[in-house]
Amino acid sequence: MLDKTDFASWQQRIRLYCRGKENGVNILKSIDEGPFQMGTFQETLAEGTEVGPHLGPERPRVYSDLSPKDKERYNADIRATNILLQGLTKDIYSLINHYTDLKDIWDNVKMLLEGSELTKEDRESQLYDDF
């Protein structure tokens, strides 16, 4: 479970846990690079002559269009989101539950708990002044 005072440790534990899961490399890609993009698909209607094949209209790809490797990456997005959401406290979850993209969830949790660079500098200055 997330300890609000120690995001760095929690982040390290989550990443280690993900790495140990089946398809861990793709789970970590989901966190670092964002979700798998389905893209579009263009079916071959008929084999062409010397010009090339006759292609149909482009349409959004669906799960059944994906290669086994792409299906693994797509499934890793879902698994990674579940892992991350289960590791959050209720109050943090309630702040980010409207995000569906794992990278957005990760970045917003980090921002909530670590703050921006400016916030870090302010905190550092305050600690220095207090000392």
CSV table of N, CA, C and O in Angstrom, one decimal, residues 61-131:
chain,number,residue,atom,x,y,z
A,61,ARG,N,-8.4,-0.5,-35.6
A,61,ARG,CA,-8.2,-1.9,-35.3
A,61,ARG,C,-8.9,-2.3,-34.0
A,61,ARG,O,-9.1,-1.5,-33.2
A,62,VAL,N,-9.3,-3.5,-34.0
A,62,VAL,CA,-9.9,-4.1,-32.8
A,62,VAL,C,-9.0,-5.2,-32.3
A,62,VAL,O,-8.1,-5.6,-33.0
A,63,TYR,N,-9.3,-5.7,-31.1
A,63,TYR,CA,-8.5,-6.7,-30.5
A,63,TYR,C,-8.2,-7.9,-31.4
A,63,TYR,O,-7.1,-8.4,-31.4
A,64,SER,N,-9.2,-8.4,-32.1
A,64,SER,CA,-9.0,-9.6,-33.0
A,64,SER,C,-8.0,-9.3,-34.1
A,64,SER,O,-7.5,-10.2,-34.7
A,65,ASP,N,-7.8,-8.0,-34.5
A,65,ASP,CA,-6.8,-7.7,-35.5
A,65,ASP,C,-5.4,-7.7,-35.1
A,65,ASP,O,-4.5,-7.7,-35.9
A,66,LEU,N,-5.2,-7.7,-33.8
A,66,LEU,CA,-3.8,-7.6,-33.2
A,66,LEU,C,-3.0,-8.9,-33.4
A,66,LEU,O,-3.6,-10.0,-33.3
A,67,SER,N,-1.7,-8.8,-33.5
A,67,SER,CA,-0.8,-9.9,-33.5
A,67,SER,C,-0.7,-10.4,-32.1
A,67,SER,O,-1.0,-9.7,-31.1
A,68,PRO,N,-0.2,-11.6,-31.9
A,68,PRO,CA,0.0,-12.1,-30.5
A,68,PRO,C,0.9,-11.2,-29.7
A,68,PRO,O,0.6,-11.0,-28.5
A,69,LYS,N,1.9,-10.6,-30.3
A,69,LYS,CA,2.8,-9.7,-29.6
A,69,LYS,C,2.1,-8.4,-29.1
A,69,LYS,O,2.2,-8.0,-28.0
A,70,ASP,N,1.2,-7.9,-30.0
A,70,ASP,CA,0.4,-6.7,-29.7
A,70,ASP,C,-0.6,-7.0,-28.7
A,70,ASP,O,-0.9,-6.2,-27.8
A,71,LYS,N,-1.2,-8.2,-28.7
A,71,LYS,CA,-2.2,-8.6,-27.7
A,71,LYS,C,-1.5,-8.6,-26.3
A,71,LYS,O,-2.1,-8.2,-25.3
A,72,GLU,N,-0.3,-9.1,-26.3
A,72,GLU,CA,0.4,-9.2,-25.0
A,72,GLU,C,0.6,-7.7,-24.5
A,72,GLU,O,0.4,-7.5,-23.3
A,73,ARG,N,1.0,-6.8,-25.3
A,73,ARG,CA,1.2,-5.4,-24.9
A,73,ARG,C,-0.1,-4.8,-24.5
A,73,ARG,O,-0.2,-4.1,-23.5
A,74,TYR,N,-1.2,-5.0,-25.2
A,74,TYR,CA,-2.5,-4.5,-24.8
A,74,TYR,C,-3.0,-5.1,-23.5
A,74,TYR,O,-3.5,-4.3,-22.6
A,75,ASN,N,-2.8,-6.4,-23.3
A,75,ASN,CA,-3.2,-7.0,-22.0
A,75,ASN,C,-2.4,-6.5,-20.9
A,75,ASN,O,-2.8,-6.4,-19.7
A,76,ALA,N,-1.1,-6.2,-21.1
A,76,ALA,CA,-0.2,-5.6,-20.1
A,76,ALA,C,-0.7,-4.3,-19.6
A,76,ALA,O,-0.6,-4.0,-18.4
A,77,ASP,N,-1.3,-3.5,-20.5
A,77,ASP,CA,-1.9,-2.2,-20.1
A,77,ASP,C,-2.9,-2.4,-19.0
A,77,ASP,O,-3.0,-1.7,-18.0
A,78,ILE,N,-3.8,-3.3,-19.2
A,78,ILE,CA,-4.9,-3.6,-18.3
A,78,ILE,C,-4.3,-4.1,-17.0
A,78,ILE,O,-4.7,-3.7,-15.9
A,79,ARG,N,-3.4,-5.0,-17.1
A,79,ARG,CA,-2.8,-5.6,-15.9
A,79,ARG,C,-2.1,-4.6,-15.0
A,79,ARG,O,-2.2,-4.5,-13.8
A,80,ALA,N,-1.3,-3.7,-15.7
A,80,ALA,CA,-0.5,-2.7,-15.0
A,80,ALA,C,-1.5,-1.7,-14.3
A,80,ALA,O,-1.2,-1.3,-13.2
A,81,THR,N,-2.6,-1.3,-15.0
A,81,THR,CA,-3.5,-0.4,-14.4
A,81,THR,C,-4.1,-1.0,-13.1
A,81,THR,O,-4.2,-0.4,-12.1
A,82,ASN,N,-4.5,-2.3,-13.2
A,82,ASN,CA,-5.0,-3.0,-12.0
A,82,ASN,C,-4.0,-3.0,-10.8
A,82,ASN,O,-4.3,-2.8,-9.7
A,83,ILE,N,-2.7,-3.3,-11.2
A,83,ILE,CA,-1.7,-3.4,-10.1
A,83,ILE,C,-1.5,-2.0,-9.5
A,83,ILE,O,-1.5,-1.9,-8.2
A,84,LEU,N,-1.4,-1.0,-10.3
A,84,LEU,CA,-1.2,0.3,-9.7
A,84,LEU,C,-2.4,0.8,-8.9
A,84,LEU,O,-2.2,1.3,-7.8
A,85,LEU,N,-3.6,0.6,-9.4
A,85,LEU,CA,-4.8,1.1,-8.6
A,85,LEU,C,-4.9,0.3,-7.3
A,85,LEU,O,-5.4,0.9,-6.3
A,86,GLN,N,-4.6,-0.9,-7.3
A,86,GLN,CA,-4.7,-1.7,-6.0
A,86,GLN,C,-3.7,-1.2,-5.0
A,86,GLN,O,-3.9,-1.5,-3.8
A,87,GLY,N,-2.6,-0.6,-5.4
A,87,GLY,CA,-1.6,-0.1,-4.5
A,87,GLY,C,-1.8,1.2,-3.9
A,87,GLY,O,-1.0,1.8,-3.2
A,88,LEU,N,-3.0,1.9,-4.3
A,88,LEU,CA,-3.2,3.2,-3.8
A,88,LEU,C,-4.2,3.3,-2.6
A,88,LEU,O,-5.0,2.4,-2.5
A,89,THR,N,-4.0,4.3,-1.8
A,89,THR,CA,-5.0,4.5,-0.7
A,89,THR,C,-6.3,5.0,-1.2
A,89,THR,O,-6.3,5.6,-2.4
A,90,LYS,N,-7.3,4.9,-0.5
A,90,LYS,CA,-8.7,5.4,-1.0
A,90,LYS,C,-8.7,6.9,-1.3
A,90,LYS,O,-9.3,7.3,-2.3
A,91,ASP,N,-8.0,7.7,-0.5
A,91,ASP,CA,-8.1,9.1,-0.8
A,91,ASP,C,-7.3,9.5,-2.0
A,91,ASP,O,-7.7,10.3,-2.8
A,92,ILE,N,-6.2,8.8,-2.3
A,92,ILE,CA,-5.4,9.1,-3.5
A,92,ILE,C,-6.2,8.5,-4.7
A,92,ILE,O,-6.4,9.2,-5.8
A,93,TYR,N,-6.8,7.3,-4.5
A,93,TYR,CA,-7.6,6.7,-5.6
A,93,TYR,C,-8.7,7.6,-6.0
A,93,TYR,O,-9.0,7.8,-7.2
A,94,SER,N,-9.4,8.2,-5.0
A,94,SER,CA,-10.6,9.1,-5.4
A,94,SER,C,-10.2,10.3,-6.1
A,94,SER,O,-11.0,10.9,-6.9
A,95,LEU,N,-8.9,10.7,-6.0
A,95,LEU,CA,-8.4,11.9,-6.8
A,95,LEU,C,-8.1,11.6,-8.2
A,95,LEU,O,-8.1,12.4,-9.1
A,96,ILE,N,-7.7,10.3,-8.5
A,96,ILE,CA,-7.2,10.0,-9.9
A,96,ILE,C,-8.0,8.9,-10.6
A,96,ILE,O,-7.7,8.5,-11.7
A,97,ASN,N,-9.2,8.5,-10.0
A,97,ASN,CA,-9.9,7.4,-10.6
A,97,ASN,C,-10.6,7.7,-11.9
A,97,ASN,O,-11.0,6.9,-12.6
A,98,HIS,N,-10.6,9.0,-12.3
A,98,HIS,CA,-11.2,9.3,-13.6
A,98,HIS,C,-10.2,9.2,-14.8
A,98,HIS,O,-10.6,9.2,-15.9
A,99,TYR,N,-8.9,8.9,-14.4
A,99,TYR,CA,-7.9,8.7,-15.5
A,99,TYR,C,-8.0,7.2,-16.0
A,99,TYR,O,-8.1,6.3,-15.1
A,100,THR,N,-7.8,7.0,-17.2
A,100,THR,CA,-7.9,5.6,-17.8
A,100,THR,C,-6.5,5.2,-18.3
A,100,THR,O,-6.2,4.1,-18.4
A,101,ASP,N,-5.7,6.2,-18.6
A,101,ASP,CA,-4.3,6.0,-19.1
A,101,ASP,C,-3.4,5.8,-18.0
A,101,ASP,O,-3.2,6.6,-17.1
A,102,LEU,N,-2.7,4.6,-17.9
A,102,LEU,CA,-1.8,4.3,-16.8
A,102,LEU,C,-0.7,5.3,-16.6
A,102,LEU,O,-0.4,5.7,-15.5
A,103,LYS,N,-0.2,5.8,-17.7
A,103,LYS,CA,0.9,6.8,-17.5
A,103,LYS,C,0.3,8.1,-16.9
A,103,LYS,O,1.0,8.7,-16.0
A,104,ASP,N,-0.9,8.5,-17.2
A,104,ASP,CA,-1.5,9.6,-16.5
A,104,ASP,C,-1.7,9.4,-15.1
A,104,ASP,O,-1.5,10.3,-14.2
A,105,ILE,N,-2.2,8.2,-14.7
A,105,ILE,CA,-2.4,7.8,-13.3
A,105,ILE,C,-1.0,7.9,-12.6
A,105,ILE,O,-0.9,8.6,-11.5
A,106,TRP,N,0.0,7.3,-13.1
A,106,TRP,CA,1.3,7.3,-12.5
A,106,TRP,C,1.9,8.7,-12.3
A,106,TRP,O,2.3,9.1,-11.2
A,107,ASP,N,1.8,9.5,-13.4
A,107,ASP,CA,2.3,10.9,-13.3
A,107,ASP,C,1.6,11.7,-12.3
A,107,ASP,O,2.1,12.5,-11.6
A,108,ASN,N,0.2,11.5,-12.2
A,108,ASN,CA,-0.5,12.3,-11.3
A,108,ASN,C,-0.3,11.9,-9.8
A,108,ASN,O,-0.3,12.7,-8.9
A,109,VAL,N,-0.2,10.6,-9.6
A,109,VAL,CA,0.1,10.2,-8.2
A,109,VAL,C,1.5,10.7,-7.8
A,109,VAL,O,1.7,11.2,-6.7
A,110,LYS,N,2.4,10.7,-8.7
A,110,LYS,CA,3.8,11.2,-8.5
A,110,LYS,C,3.7,12.7,-8.1
A,110,LYS,O,4.3,13.2,-7.2
A,111,MET,N,2.9,13.5,-8.9
A,111,MET,CA,2.7,14.9,-8.7
A,111,MET,C,2.1,15.2,-7.4
A,111,MET,O,2.5,16.1,-6.6
A,112,LEU,N,1.1,14.4,-7.0
A,112,LEU,CA,0.4,14.6,-5.8
A,112,LEU,C,1.3,14.4,-4.6
A,112,LEU,O,1.2,15.1,-3.6
A,113,LEU,N,2.2,13.4,-4.7
A,113,LEU,CA,3.0,13.0,-3.5
A,113,LEU,C,4.3,13.7,-3.5
A,113,LEU,O,4.9,13.9,-2.4
A,114,GLU,N,4.9,13.9,-4.6
A,114,GLU,CA,6.2,14.5,-4.7
A,114,GLU,C,6.1,16.0,-5.0
A,114,GLU,O,7.0,16.8,-4.6
A,115,GLY,N,5.1,16.4,-5.7
A,115,GLY,CA,5.0,17.8,-6.1
A,115,GLY,C,5.8,18.1,-7.3
A,115,GLY,O,6.6,17.2,-7.8
A,116,SER,N,5.7,19.3,-7.8
A,116,SER,CA,6.5,19.6,-9.0
A,116,SER,C,7.9,20.0,-8.5
A,116,SER,O,8.2,20.1,-7.3
A,117,GLU,N,8.8,20.3,-9.5
A,117,GLU,CA,10.2,20.7,-9.1
A,117,GLU,C,10.1,22.0,-8.3
A,117,GLU,O,10.9,22.1,-7.4
A,118,LEU,N,9.2,22.9,-8.6
A,118,LEU,CA,9.1,24.1,-7.9
A,118,LEU,C,8.7,23.9,-6.5
A,118,LEU,O,9.3,24.5,-5.5
A,119,THR,N,7.8,23.0,-6.3
A,119,THR,CA,7.3,22.6,-4.9
A,119,THR,C,8.5,22.0,-4.1
A,119,THR,O,8.7,22.3,-3.0
A,120,LYS,N,9.3,21.1,-4.8
A,120,LYS,CA,10.4,20.5,-4.1
A,120,LYS,C,11.4,21.6,-3.7
A,120,LYS,O,11.9,21.5,-2.6
A,121,GLU,N,11.7,22.5,-4.5
A,121,GLU,CA,12.6,23.6,-4.2
A,121,GLU,C,12.1,24.4,-3.0
A,121,GLU,O,12.9,24.8,-2.2
A,122,ASP,N,10.8,24.7,-3.0
A,122,ASP,CA,10.2,25.5,-1.9
A,122,ASP,C,10.4,24.7,-0.6
A,122,ASP,O,10.7,25.3,0.4
A,123,ARG,N,10.1,23.4,-0.7
A,123,ARG,CA,10.2,22.6,0.5
A,123,ARG,C,11.6,22.5,1.0
A,123,ARG,O,11.9,22.6,2.2
A,124,GLU,N,12.6,22.4,0.1
A,124,GLU,CA,14.0,22.4,0.4
A,124,GLU,C,14.4,23.7,1.1
A,124,GLU,O,15.1,23.7,2.1
A,125,SER,N,14.0,24.8,0.5
A,125,SER,CA,14.3,26.1,1.1
A,125,SER,C,13.8,26.2,2.5
A,125,SER,O,14.4,26.8,3.4
A,126,GLN,N,12.5,25.8,2.6
A,126,GLN,CA,11.9,25.9,4.0
A,126,GLN,C,12.7,25.1,5.0
A,126,GLN,O,12.9,25.5,6.1
A,127,LEU,N,13.1,23.9,4.6
A,127,LEU,CA,13.8,23.0,5.5
A,127,LEU,C,15.2,23.7,5.9
A,127,LEU,O,15.6,23.6,7.0
A,128,TYR,N,15.8,24.3,4.8
A,128,TYR,CA,17.1,24.9,5.1
A,128,TYR,C,16.9,26.1,6.0
A,128,TYR,O,17.7,26.3,6.9
A,129,ASP,N,15.8,26.9,5.8
A,129,ASP,CA,15.6,28.0,6.7
A,129,ASP,C,15.3,27.6,8.1
A,129,ASP,O,15.7,28.2,9.1
A,130,ASP,N,14.5,26.5,8.3
A,130,ASP,CA,14.2,26.0,9.6
A,130,ASP,C,15.4,25.5,10.3
A,130,ASP,O,15.6,25.6,11.5
A,131,PHE,N,16.4,24.9,9.6
A,131,PHE,CA,17.6,24.4,10.1
A,131,PHE,C,18.5,25.5,10.6
A,131,PHE,O,19.0,25.6,11.7
